[in-house]
Tab-separated table of C-alpha atoms in Angstrom:
chain	number	residue	atom	x	y	z
A	1	MET	CA	-27.464	-4.913	-0.037
A	2	SER	CA	-26.192	-7.569	-2.431
A	3	SER	CA	-23.394	-5.615	-4.201
A	4	ALA	CA	-19.841	-6.956	-3.677
A	5	ALA	CA	-18.767	-3.777	-2.077
A	6	GLU	CA	-22.085	-2.155	-1.305
A	7	ILE	CA	-21.047	0.752	-3.441
A	8	ASP	CA	-23.454	0.342	-6.415
A	9	ALA	CA	-26.306	1.858	-4.444
A	10	LEU	CA	-24.571	5.179	-3.885
A	11	GLU	CA	-26.154	8.130	-5.634
A	12	PRO	CA	-23.905	10.005	-8.118
A	13	ALA	CA	-22.640	13.356	-6.864
A	14	ALA	CA	-24.303	16.450	-8.039
A	15	GLY	CA	-22.943	17.459	-11.484
A	16	ALA	CA	-21.320	14.085	-11.945
A	17	ARG	CA	-21.225	12.573	-15.453
A	18	PRO	CA	-24.145	10.152	-15.846
A	19	ALA	CA	-22.984	6.531	-15.423
A	20	ARG	CA	-23.734	3.911	-18.020
A	21	ASP	CA	-24.129	0.208	-17.516
A	22	LEU	CA	-21.833	-2.653	-18.604
A	23	PRO	CA	-23.198	-5.995	-19.832
A	24	ASP	CA	-22.674	-8.875	-17.392
A	25	TRP	CA	-20.392	-10.785	-19.778
A	26	GLN	CA	-18.022	-7.778	-19.858
A	27	ARG	CA	-18.078	-7.511	-16.065
A	28	VAL	CA	-17.316	-11.167	-15.599
A	29	ALA	CA	-14.654	-11.274	-18.379
A	30	LEU	CA	-12.831	-8.251	-17.043
A	31	ASN	CA	-12.963	-9.287	-13.406
A	32	GLY	CA	-12.105	-12.915	-14.136
A	33	THR	CA	-9.068	-11.974	-16.221
A	34	THR	CA	-7.971	-9.429	-13.620
A	35	LEU	CA	-8.155	-11.927	-10.823
A	36	VAL	CA	-6.126	-14.578	-12.706
A	37	VAL	CA	-3.435	-12.072	-13.572
A	38	LEU	CA	-3.253	-10.657	-10.070
A	39	TRP	CA	-2.930	-14.175	-8.615
A	40	ASN	CA	-0.229	-15.260	-11.116
A	41	HIS	CA	0.685	-14.125	-14.667
A	42	LEU	CA	4.090	-15.834	-15.294
A	43	TRP	CA	3.018	-19.395	-15.816
A	44	PHE	CA	5.375	-22.494	-15.728
A	45	SER	CA	8.675	-20.650	-15.241
A	46	ASP	CA	11.873	-22.513	-15.908
A	47	LEU	CA	13.797	-22.082	-12.696
A	48	SER	CA	16.933	-23.739	-14.074
A	49	ASP	CA	17.463	-20.642	-16.320
A	50	ARG	CA	20.589	-18.948	-15.055
A	51	THR	CA	19.531	-15.578	-16.441
A	52	LEU	CA	17.266	-15.398	-13.400
A	53	LEU	CA	20.386	-14.596	-11.364
A	54	ALA	CA	20.850	-11.277	-13.037
A	55	ALA	CA	19.640	-7.950	-11.580
A	56	ALA	CA	15.972	-7.248	-12.343
A	57	GLU	CA	16.050	-3.509	-12.815
A	58	ASP	CA	14.458	-3.647	-16.259
A	59	GLY	CA	11.479	-5.717	-14.967
A	60	SER	CA	9.439	-8.150	-16.989
A	61	LEU	CA	8.082	-7.038	-20.357
A	62	VAL	CA	5.258	-9.579	-20.012
A	63	THR	CA	4.213	-8.138	-16.620
A	64	GLN	CA	4.401	-4.592	-17.863
A	65	LEU	CA	2.244	-5.265	-20.901
A	66	LEU	CA	-0.355	-7.329	-19.020
A	67	PHE	CA	-0.780	-4.784	-16.299
A	68	LEU	CA	-0.843	-1.875	-18.749
A	69	GLY	CA	-3.504	-3.576	-20.959
A	70	LEU	CA	-5.607	-4.549	-17.995
A	71	GLY	CA	-5.186	-1.116	-16.412
A	72	LEU	CA	-6.507	0.559	-19.545
A	73	ALA	CA	-9.435	-1.841	-19.716
A	74	MET	CA	-10.305	-1.296	-16.096
A	75	ALA	CA	-9.976	2.440	-16.322
A	76	GLY	CA	-12.392	2.391	-19.240
A	77	ALA	CA	-14.900	0.326	-17.250
A	78	LEU	CA	-14.642	2.577	-14.205
A	79	TRP	CA	-15.020	5.708	-16.330
A	80	ARG	CA	-18.188	4.183	-17.940
A	81	LEU	CA	-19.670	3.105	-14.549
A	82	GLY	CA	-18.715	6.429	-12.812
A	83	LEU	CA	-15.485	7.322	-11.116
A	84	GLU	CA	-17.426	8.777	-8.192
A	85	ARG	CA	-17.927	5.219	-6.909
A	86	LEU	CA	-14.308	5.274	-5.903
A	87	ARG	CA	-14.505	8.534	-3.929
A	88	PRO	CA	-14.771	6.716	-0.464
A	89	LEU	CA	-11.289	5.390	-1.024
A	90	ALA	CA	-9.839	8.870	-0.743
A	91	SER	CA	-9.459	8.491	3.099
A	92	TRP	CA	-6.697	10.523	4.672
A	93	PRO	CA	-4.573	7.475	5.757
A	94	LEU	CA	-4.505	6.103	2.179
A	95	LEU	CA	-3.916	9.545	0.718
A	96	ALA	CA	-1.069	10.272	3.206
A	97	LEU	CA	0.597	6.949	2.375
A	98	ALA	CA	0.259	7.674	-1.362
A	99	THR	CA	1.677	11.165	-0.951
A	100	TRP	CA	4.691	9.964	1.038
A	101	LEU	CA	5.372	7.206	-1.477
A	102	ALA	CA	5.421	9.795	-4.251
A	103	ILE	CA	7.830	11.985	-2.211
A	104	THR	CA	10.225	9.100	-1.722
A	105	ILE	CA	10.315	8.470	-5.451
A	106	PHE	CA	11.945	11.888	-5.910
A	107	THR	CA	14.496	11.097	-3.141
A	108	SER	CA	15.122	7.493	-4.429
A	109	VAL	CA	18.661	6.369	-5.197
A	110	GLU	CA	17.105	5.146	-8.512
A	111	PRO	CA	14.282	7.556	-9.324
A	112	LEU	CA	13.408	6.060	-12.765
A	113	LEU	CA	13.381	2.515	-11.302
A	114	SER	CA	11.076	3.715	-8.481
A	115	VAL	CA	8.751	5.389	-10.998
A	116	ARG	CA	8.438	2.250	-13.053
A	117	ARG	CA	7.753	0.000	-10.075
A	118	ALA	CA	5.345	2.595	-8.505
A	119	ILE	CA	3.358	2.693	-11.729
A	120	LEU	CA	2.904	-1.100	-11.495
A	121	LEU	CA	1.697	-0.683	-7.849
A	122	VAL	CA	-0.761	2.004	-8.833
A	123	ILE	CA	-2.170	-0.075	-11.639
A	124	ALA	CA	-2.479	-3.096	-9.274
A	125	ALA	CA	-4.300	-0.918	-6.697
A	126	MET	CA	-6.696	0.320	-9.407
A	127	LEU	CA	-7.388	-3.243	-10.555
A	128	SER	CA	-7.927	-4.379	-6.986
A	129	ALA	CA	-10.430	-1.602	-6.324
A	130	GLY	CA	-12.014	-1.891	-9.767
A	131	ILE	CA	-12.995	-5.534	-9.218
A	132	LEU	CA	-15.307	-4.377	-6.418
A	133	VAL	CA	-17.041	-1.756	-8.536
A	134	VAL	CA	-17.301	-3.760	-11.705
A	135	ALA	CA	-18.962	-6.779	-9.965
A	136	ARG	CA	-22.727	-6.237	-10.208
A	137	SER	CA	-23.655	-8.349	-7.194
A	138	ALA	CA	-22.235	-10.517	-4.438
A	139	ARG	CA	-23.385	-13.599	-6.365
A	140	GLN	CA	-21.632	-12.489	-9.567
A	141	PHE	CA	-18.516	-11.603	-7.542
A	142	ALA	CA	-18.483	-15.064	-5.944
A	143	LEU	CA	-19.001	-16.984	-9.209
A	144	THR	CA	-16.288	-14.942	-10.962
A	145	LEU	CA	-13.895	-15.718	-8.104
A	146	ALA	CA	-14.784	-19.400	-8.382
A	147	ALA	CA	-14.174	-19.482	-12.157
A	148	ALA	CA	-10.835	-17.628	-11.796
A	149	ALA	CA	-9.822	-20.043	-8.998
A	150	LEU	CA	-10.384	-23.041	-11.211
A	151	VAL	CA	-8.275	-21.382	-14.023
A	152	ILE	CA	-5.467	-21.393	-11.465
A	153	LEU	CA	-6.059	-24.747	-9.798
A	154	ILE	CA	-6.634	-27.039	-12.785
A	155	PRO	CA	-3.412	-26.184	-14.669
A	156	SER	CA	-1.445	-26.333	-11.447
A	157	PHE	CA	-2.486	-29.930	-10.811
A	158	LEU	CA	-2.003	-30.804	-14.442
A	159	GLY	CA	1.397	-29.276	-14.379
A	160	VAL	CA	2.494	-31.379	-11.438
A	161	ALA	CA	1.267	-34.483	-13.180
A	162	LEU	CA	2.386	-33.815	-16.790
A	163	VAL	CA	5.280	-31.327	-16.686
A	164	PRO	CA	6.862	-31.732	-13.283
A	165	HIS	CA	10.075	-30.078	-14.414
A	166	LEU	CA	8.095	-26.825	-14.753
A	167	ALA	CA	5.746	-27.298	-11.864
A	168	VAL	CA	7.758	-28.969	-9.101
A	169	HIS	CA	11.013	-27.611	-7.513
A	170	SER	CA	14.117	-29.488	-8.497
A	171	PRO	CA	17.799	-29.449	-7.356
A	172	PHE	CA	18.579	-27.493	-10.449
A	173	ASP	CA	16.549	-24.412	-9.566
A	174	VAL	CA	18.993	-21.498	-9.494
A	175	GLN	CA	17.010	-19.273	-7.087
A	176	ALA	CA	15.515	-21.976	-4.708
A	177	ASP	CA	16.898	-23.779	-1.750
A	178	PRO	CA	17.987	-27.388	-2.583
A	179	SER	CA	15.778	-28.585	0.168
A	180	HIS	CA	12.757	-27.451	-1.794
A	181	ALA	CA	13.253	-30.187	-4.358
A	182	GLY	CA	10.047	-32.205	-4.870
A	183	LEU	CA	7.753	-29.487	-3.471
A	184	TRP	CA	4.880	-28.362	-5.645
A	185	ARG	CA	4.713	-24.911	-7.192
A	186	GLY	CA	2.238	-25.588	-10.011
A	187	ILE	CA	2.034	-22.639	-12.498
A	188	PHE	CA	3.738	-20.342	-10.005
A	189	PRO	CA	7.475	-19.328	-9.910
A	190	PHE	CA	8.014	-20.465	-6.314
A	191	LYS	CA	6.374	-22.684	-3.811
A	192	ASN	CA	5.804	-19.860	-1.318
A	193	GLU	CA	3.837	-17.876	-3.897
A	194	ALA	CA	1.821	-20.966	-4.800
A	195	GLY	CA	1.173	-21.624	-1.027
A	196	ALA	CA	-0.054	-18.057	-0.421
A	197	VAL	CA	-2.467	-18.177	-3.394
A	198	MET	CA	-3.794	-21.577	-2.194
A	199	VAL	CA	-4.600	-19.853	1.169
A	200	ILE	CA	-6.373	-17.134	-0.731
A	201	LEU	CA	-8.334	-19.693	-2.747
A	202	ILE	CA	-9.400	-21.424	0.505
A	203	PHE	CA	-10.869	-18.153	1.633
A	204	VAL	CA	-12.548	-17.674	-1.758
A	205	GLY	CA	-14.004	-21.190	-1.458
A	206	PHE	CA	-15.616	-20.467	1.864
A	207	TYR	CA	-17.018	-17.187	0.459
A	208	VAL	CA	-18.410	-18.981	-2.679
A	209	ALA	CA	-19.996	-21.597	-0.399
A	210	ALA	CA	-21.680	-18.939	1.635
A	211	SER	CA	-22.717	-16.647	-1.266
A	212	ALA	CA	-23.336	-18.704	-4.380
A	213	SER	CA	-22.849	-22.499	-4.288
A	214	ARG	CA	-21.858	-24.829	-1.512
A	215	LEU	CA	-20.746	-27.421	-3.985
A	216	TYR	CA	-18.385	-25.146	-5.903
A	217	GLY	CA	-17.215	-23.504	-2.734
A	218	TRP	CA	-16.230	-26.722	-0.959
A	219	LEU	CA	-14.637	-28.123	-4.088
A	220	LEU	CA	-12.396	-25.083	-4.222
A	221	VAL	CA	-11.515	-25.444	-0.535
A	222	LEU	CA	-10.540	-29.118	-0.944
A	223	LEU	CA	-8.542	-28.601	-4.090
A	224	ALA	CA	-6.633	-25.598	-2.779
A	225	ALA	CA	-5.934	-27.297	0.625
A	226	ALA	CA	-4.527	-30.379	-1.185
A	227	PHE	CA	-2.234	-28.234	-3.310
A	228	LEU	CA	-1.193	-26.202	-0.239
A	229	ILE	CA	-0.004	-29.349	1.467
A	230	GLY	CA	1.983	-30.207	-1.620
A	231	THR	CA	3.839	-26.870	-1.489
A	232	ASN	CA	4.761	-27.331	2.201
A	233	SER	CA	4.882	-23.485	2.321
A	234	LYS	CA	5.712	-22.971	6.019
A	235	THR	CA	4.415	-19.366	6.219
A	236	ALA	CA	1.059	-20.220	4.548
A	237	LEU	CA	0.641	-23.411	6.605
A	238	ALA	CA	1.456	-21.678	9.874
A	239	THR	CA	-0.729	-18.591	9.289
A	240	LEU	CA	-3.848	-20.356	7.911
A	241	PRO	CA	-5.086	-21.808	11.184
A	242	VAL	CA	-4.329	-18.551	12.979
A	243	VAL	CA	-6.482	-16.641	10.387
A	244	PHE	CA	-9.447	-19.018	10.817
A	245	ALA	CA	-9.193	-18.999	14.590
A	246	VAL	CA	-8.992	-15.258	14.945
A	247	THR	CA	-11.596	-14.368	12.315
A	248	THR	CA	-13.961	-16.970	13.783
A	249	LEU	CA	-13.524	-15.412	17.283
A	250	CYS	CA	-14.370	-11.984	15.678
A	251	ARG	CA	-17.912	-13.312	15.261
A	252	VAL	CA	-18.021	-13.954	18.999
A	253	PHE	CA	-16.247	-10.827	20.318
A	254	ARG	CA	-17.992	-7.839	18.909
A	255	GLY	CA	-16.752	-5.098	21.212
A	256	GLY	CA	-14.319	-2.644	19.751
A	257	PHE	CA	-11.534	-3.014	22.186
A	258	LEU	CA	-11.636	-6.875	22.360
A	259	ARG	CA	-11.885	-7.218	18.611
A	260	THR	CA	-8.985	-4.720	18.090
A	261	LEU	CA	-6.822	-6.644	20.518
A	262	LEU	CA	-7.813	-9.972	18.930
A	263	LEU	CA	-6.836	-8.730	15.471
A	264	LEU	CA	-3.713	-6.714	16.171
A	265	GLY	CA	-2.358	-8.853	19.023
A	266	PRO	CA	-1.299	-11.657	16.632
A	267	VAL	CA	0.300	-9.152	14.200
A	268	ALA	CA	2.503	-7.922	17.064
A	269	GLY	CA	3.116	-11.545	18.138
A	270	PHE	CA	4.305	-12.688	14.733
A	271	ALA	CA	6.501	-9.608	14.400
A	272	LEU	CA	8.035	-10.411	17.756
A	273	VAL	CA	8.664	-14.072	16.784
A	274	SER	CA	10.297	-13.020	13.515
A	275	ILE	CA	12.365	-9.868	14.171
A	276	GLY	CA	12.617	-10.491	17.830
A	277	SER	CA	14.433	-13.708	17.233
A	278	VAL	CA	17.285	-11.751	15.617
A	279	PHE	CA	17.522	-8.528	17.581
A	280	LEU	CA	16.144	-9.389	21.081
A	281	PRO	CA	18.365	-11.935	22.843
A	282	PRO	CA	15.735	-12.883	25.511
A	283	VAL	CA	13.189	-13.569	22.746
A	284	LYS	CA	15.723	-15.564	20.813
A	285	ASP	CA	16.644	-17.636	23.836
A	286	LEU	CA	12.993	-18.357	24.548
A	287	LEU	CA	12.165	-19.262	20.989
A	288	ASP	CA	15.186	-21.541	20.658
A	289	VAL	CA	13.574	-23.728	23.267
A	290	VAL	CA	10.385	-24.270	21.317
A	291	LEU	CA	11.336	-23.614	17.623
A	292	SER	CA	14.341	-24.861	15.749
A	293	ASP	CA	14.203	-21.811	13.380
A	294	ALA	CA	12.079	-18.843	14.475
A	295	SER	CA	12.651	-17.162	11.129
A	296	PHE	CA	11.090	-20.301	9.440
A	297	THR	CA	13.676	-20.445	6.691
A	298	GLY	CA	16.814	-18.799	7.944
A	299	ARG	CA	15.849	-15.235	7.038
A	300	SER	CA	17.822	-13.708	9.896
A	301	GLU	CA	20.839	-12.786	7.716
A	302	ILE	CA	18.536	-10.906	5.281
A	303	TRP	CA	16.887	-9.060	8.134
A	304	GLU	CA	20.231	-8.011	9.669
A	305	PHE	CA	21.466	-6.753	6.252
A	306	ALA	CA	18.163	-4.845	5.680
A	307	VAL	CA	18.203	-3.199	9.140
A	308	GLU	CA	21.857	-2.054	8.578
A	309	ASN	CA	20.708	-0.318	5.351
A	310	ILE	CA	17.627	1.177	6.969
A	311	LEU	CA	19.935	2.929	9.491
A	312	LEU	CA	21.808	4.445	6.572
A	313	ARG	CA	18.744	6.240	5.267
A	314	PRO	CA	16.169	6.220	8.089
A	315	LEU	CA	14.056	9.186	7.043
A	316	GLN	CA	13.527	8.947	3.247
A	317	GLY	CA	14.508	5.295	2.678
A	318	TRP	CA	16.203	4.007	-0.457
A	319	GLY	CA	13.185	4.623	-2.721
A	320	TYR	CA	10.252	2.463	-3.717
A	321	GLY	CA	11.499	-0.741	-5.361
A	322	ALA	CA	15.101	0.588	-5.464
A	323	PHE	CA	16.928	-1.773	-3.179
A	324	TRP	CA	16.452	-5.570	-3.675
A	325	MET	CA	17.435	-7.140	-6.993
A	326	THR	CA	19.264	-4.108	-8.188
A	327	GLU	CA	22.892	-3.706	-9.209
A	328	ARG	CA	23.553	-1.625	-6.103
A	329	THR	CA	22.586	-4.556	-3.876
A	330	MET	CA	23.754	-7.538	-5.952
A	331	TYR	CA	27.066	-6.286	-7.254
A	332	ALA	CA	28.076	-3.741	-4.678
A	333	THR	CA	31.669	-3.824	-3.699
A	334	GLY	CA	32.258	-5.173	-0.201
A	335	ASP	CA	34.437	-7.452	1.860
A	336	ILE	CA	31.894	-10.335	1.695
A	337	GLN	CA	29.263	-11.187	-0.865
A	338	THR	CA	26.699	-13.719	0.271
A	339	TRP	CA	23.398	-15.159	-0.926
A	340	VAL	CA	21.707	-12.265	0.928
A	341	ASN	CA	22.805	-9.905	-1.835
A	342	THR	CA	20.689	-11.842	-4.359
A	343	ALA	CA	17.507	-11.837	-2.222
A	344	ARG	CA	14.402	-10.881	-4.147
A	345	HIS	CA	13.013	-8.970	-1.185
A	346	GLY	CA	13.389	-8.660	2.577
A	347	HIS	CA	11.075	-11.506	3.605
A	348	ASN	CA	9.392	-9.017	5.965
A	349	ALA	CA	6.994	-6.379	4.637
A	350	TYR	CA	7.494	-4.031	7.634
A	351	ILE	CA	11.248	-4.060	7.260
A	352	ASP	CA	10.915	-3.568	3.513
A	353	ALA	CA	8.526	-0.591	4.117
A	354	ALA	CA	11.150	1.048	6.246
A	355	LEU	CA	13.866	0.184	3.837
A	356	MET	CA	12.021	1.722	0.898
A	357	LEU	CA	9.968	4.539	2.514
A	358	GLY	CA	11.935	5.298	5.644
A	359	MET	CA	10.472	5.213	9.160
A	360	PRO	CA	7.795	7.775	8.410
A	361	GLY	CA	6.648	5.592	5.487
A	362	LEU	CA	6.488	2.543	7.828
A	363	ALA	CA	4.348	4.551	10.302
A	364	LEU	CA	1.923	5.487	7.418
A	365	VAL	CA	1.825	1.805	6.243
A	366	LEU	CA	0.855	0.715	9.711
A	367	LEU	CA	-1.810	3.436	9.904
A	368	ALA	CA	-3.271	2.762	6.397
A	369	TYR	CA	-2.981	-1.016	6.371
A	370	LEU	CA	-3.476	-1.939	10.069
A	371	ILE	CA	-5.338	0.688	12.034
A	372	ALA	CA	-7.733	2.038	9.402
A	373	PRO	CA	-9.105	-1.444	8.315
A	374	VAL	CA	-9.851	-2.367	11.956
A	375	ARG	CA	-11.659	0.918	12.357
A	376	ASP	CA	-13.671	0.204	9.081
A	377	LEU	CA	-14.562	-3.226	10.288
A	378	GLN	CA	-15.992	-1.867	13.544
A	379	ARG	CA	-18.039	0.660	11.486
A	380	ILE	CA	-19.363	-2.090	9.255
A	381	THR	CA	-20.467	-4.452	11.937
A	382	ALA	CA	-21.401	-1.955	14.663
A	383	GLY	CA	-21.776	-4.713	17.201
A	384	GLN	CA	-23.603	-6.893	14.700
A	385	GLY	CA	-22.566	-10.127	12.899
A	386	ILE	CA	-20.121	-10.312	10.040
A	387	ASP	CA	-21.633	-11.084	6.596
A	388	PRO	CA	-19.817	-13.305	4.067
A	389	ALA	CA	-18.278	-10.506	1.954
A	390	THR	CA	-16.933	-8.669	5.030
A	391	MET	CA	-15.574	-11.974	6.289
A	392	LEU	CA	-13.766	-12.591	2.970
A	393	PHE	CA	-12.186	-9.111	3.243
A	394	LEU	CA	-11.261	-9.611	6.849
A	395	ARG	CA	-9.577	-12.966	6.190
A	396	LEU	CA	-7.639	-11.675	3.168
A	397	TRP	CA	-6.500	-8.696	5.099
A	398	PHE	CA	-5.535	-10.530	8.226
A	399	PHE	CA	-3.646	-13.174	6.250
A	400	ALA	CA	-1.605	-10.451	4.616
A	401	VAL	CA	-0.732	-8.531	7.693
A	402	ILE	CA	0.414	-11.534	9.674
A	403	SER	CA	2.268	-13.007	6.695
A	404	ALA	CA	4.004	-9.650	6.364
A	405	SER	CA	6.371	-10.706	9.229
A	406	PHE	CA	7.806	-13.365	6.909
A	407	GLU	CA	7.117	-12.193	3.346
A	408	SER	CA	7.145	-8.854	1.533
A	409	VAL	CA	3.418	-8.618	0.823
A	410	LEU	CA	2.246	-5.049	1.564
A	411	LEU	CA	3.811	-2.896	-1.086
A	412	ASN	CA	4.516	-5.254	-4.007
A	413	GLY	CA	2.019	-4.861	-6.769
A	414	ASN	CA	3.369	-7.954	-8.446
A	415	ASN	CA	2.363	-10.156	-5.470
A	416	ALA	CA	-1.033	-11.897	-5.163
A	417	THR	CA	-1.300	-11.456	-1.358
A	418	CYS	CA	-0.509	-7.699	-1.741
A	419	CYS	CA	-3.234	-7.303	-4.385
A	420	MET	CA	-5.884	-9.251	-2.420
A	421	MET	CA	-4.901	-7.272	0.706
A	422	MET	CA	-5.454	-4.050	-1.170
A	423	MET	CA	-8.810	-5.320	-2.439
A	424	ALA	CA	-9.700	-6.227	1.113
A	425	VAL	CA	-8.673	-2.807	2.529
A	426	PHE	CA	-10.661	-1.096	-0.261
A	427	GLY	CA	-13.611	-3.452	0.295
A	428	LEU	CA	-13.822	-2.639	3.993
A	429	ARG	CA	-13.446	1.082	3.212
A	430	LEU	CA	-16.299	1.038	0.661
A	431	ARG	CA	-18.634	-0.951	2.803
A	432	ALA	CA	-17.956	1.198	5.889
A	433	SER	CA	-18.440	4.410	3.869
A	434	HIS	CA	-21.751	3.137	2.411
A	435	ARG	CA	-23.071	2.080	5.742
A	436	MET	CA	-22.388	5.551	7.121
A	437	ILE	CA	-24.088	7.212	4.224
A	438	ALA	CA	-27.075	4.881	4.318
A	439	GLY	CA	-27.415	5.475	8.040
């Protein structure tokens, strides 16, 4: 089956509205634009602007308008093609997570803020799923990914060469560490975001090489790898070889238990290296011998601050998107105000999940984003090899869940890694569901 998500071949349900086709140019234009926006939509930010230090409760008007416009366009395309194609995504782990997130909005300390930010997440999820349905075939999907990648890469390189004050970190950046000066960020707001997208584009390059064009694919891999080195993004550079090693071994170890251990073992290991370095003295002592900074960039203060606040509201959490970069956090009265109060997120997606959704929410995140995708992978492969599209989804998913120990990338609809992780989870779900139906 050549469809990007193997969902186009499903028969419409009885009584369903007859689906209509979309011209290829509309499919490519919609998916290409969506990918570019999901990867980055705030180009060439001026990080010396001191207004960036203010609380961000109102959000970005540009972000809101872009996501709303694209959301309406994608909703129209999905309606035309047939909403029944999305039915396999209504799995109980995803529905349970969505339901609990909705409940925590009502218990949020800032309900209206949670609603606004949850709407962005829902639109991002729809866009991530819609890409898979709108793509007519694996080849069209691959070529659209390649074109969108070049739209990101070419301006990023040109920015470093022609407008370095907008594409390279400087000592005058108000929200960046002074040690970041000279590191590339291209069209992105921060070097870590640029590094994460470059890793994504490397995965895209390998998929393009396997599905459409070796020349274009390898060109993307080389360009993205070169820019990644320029960012010196520690999380991206550290996780990239792990992703390749583990996903390659998944081709060798096809048994359910071994493959599950292979995939979830590193997730637990990275969590232990990060959080364990702060809260488990034996782990910290061991890591101090081999690593100068187990948190990679001194995130331990943020994690301690976050855990203290998780314990204040362990059941319902503070509410989706209602903690970091709010007046409550940034300007709260206290004995000591530090740089931690101005953190944009918790630099750990699992901690942030517990902080926003409480411990039950964290459990559902682990179920929907870790356990269910591994189960779907096993159903897709069933002891067989891994095809290029499944490998792309596997790499995108695995990169996100191990990066989650150092970046907040699982519940942030305004983050490229989160959006690609959702696309990967949805892609694995669609392919697994179609295989079961076809069988």
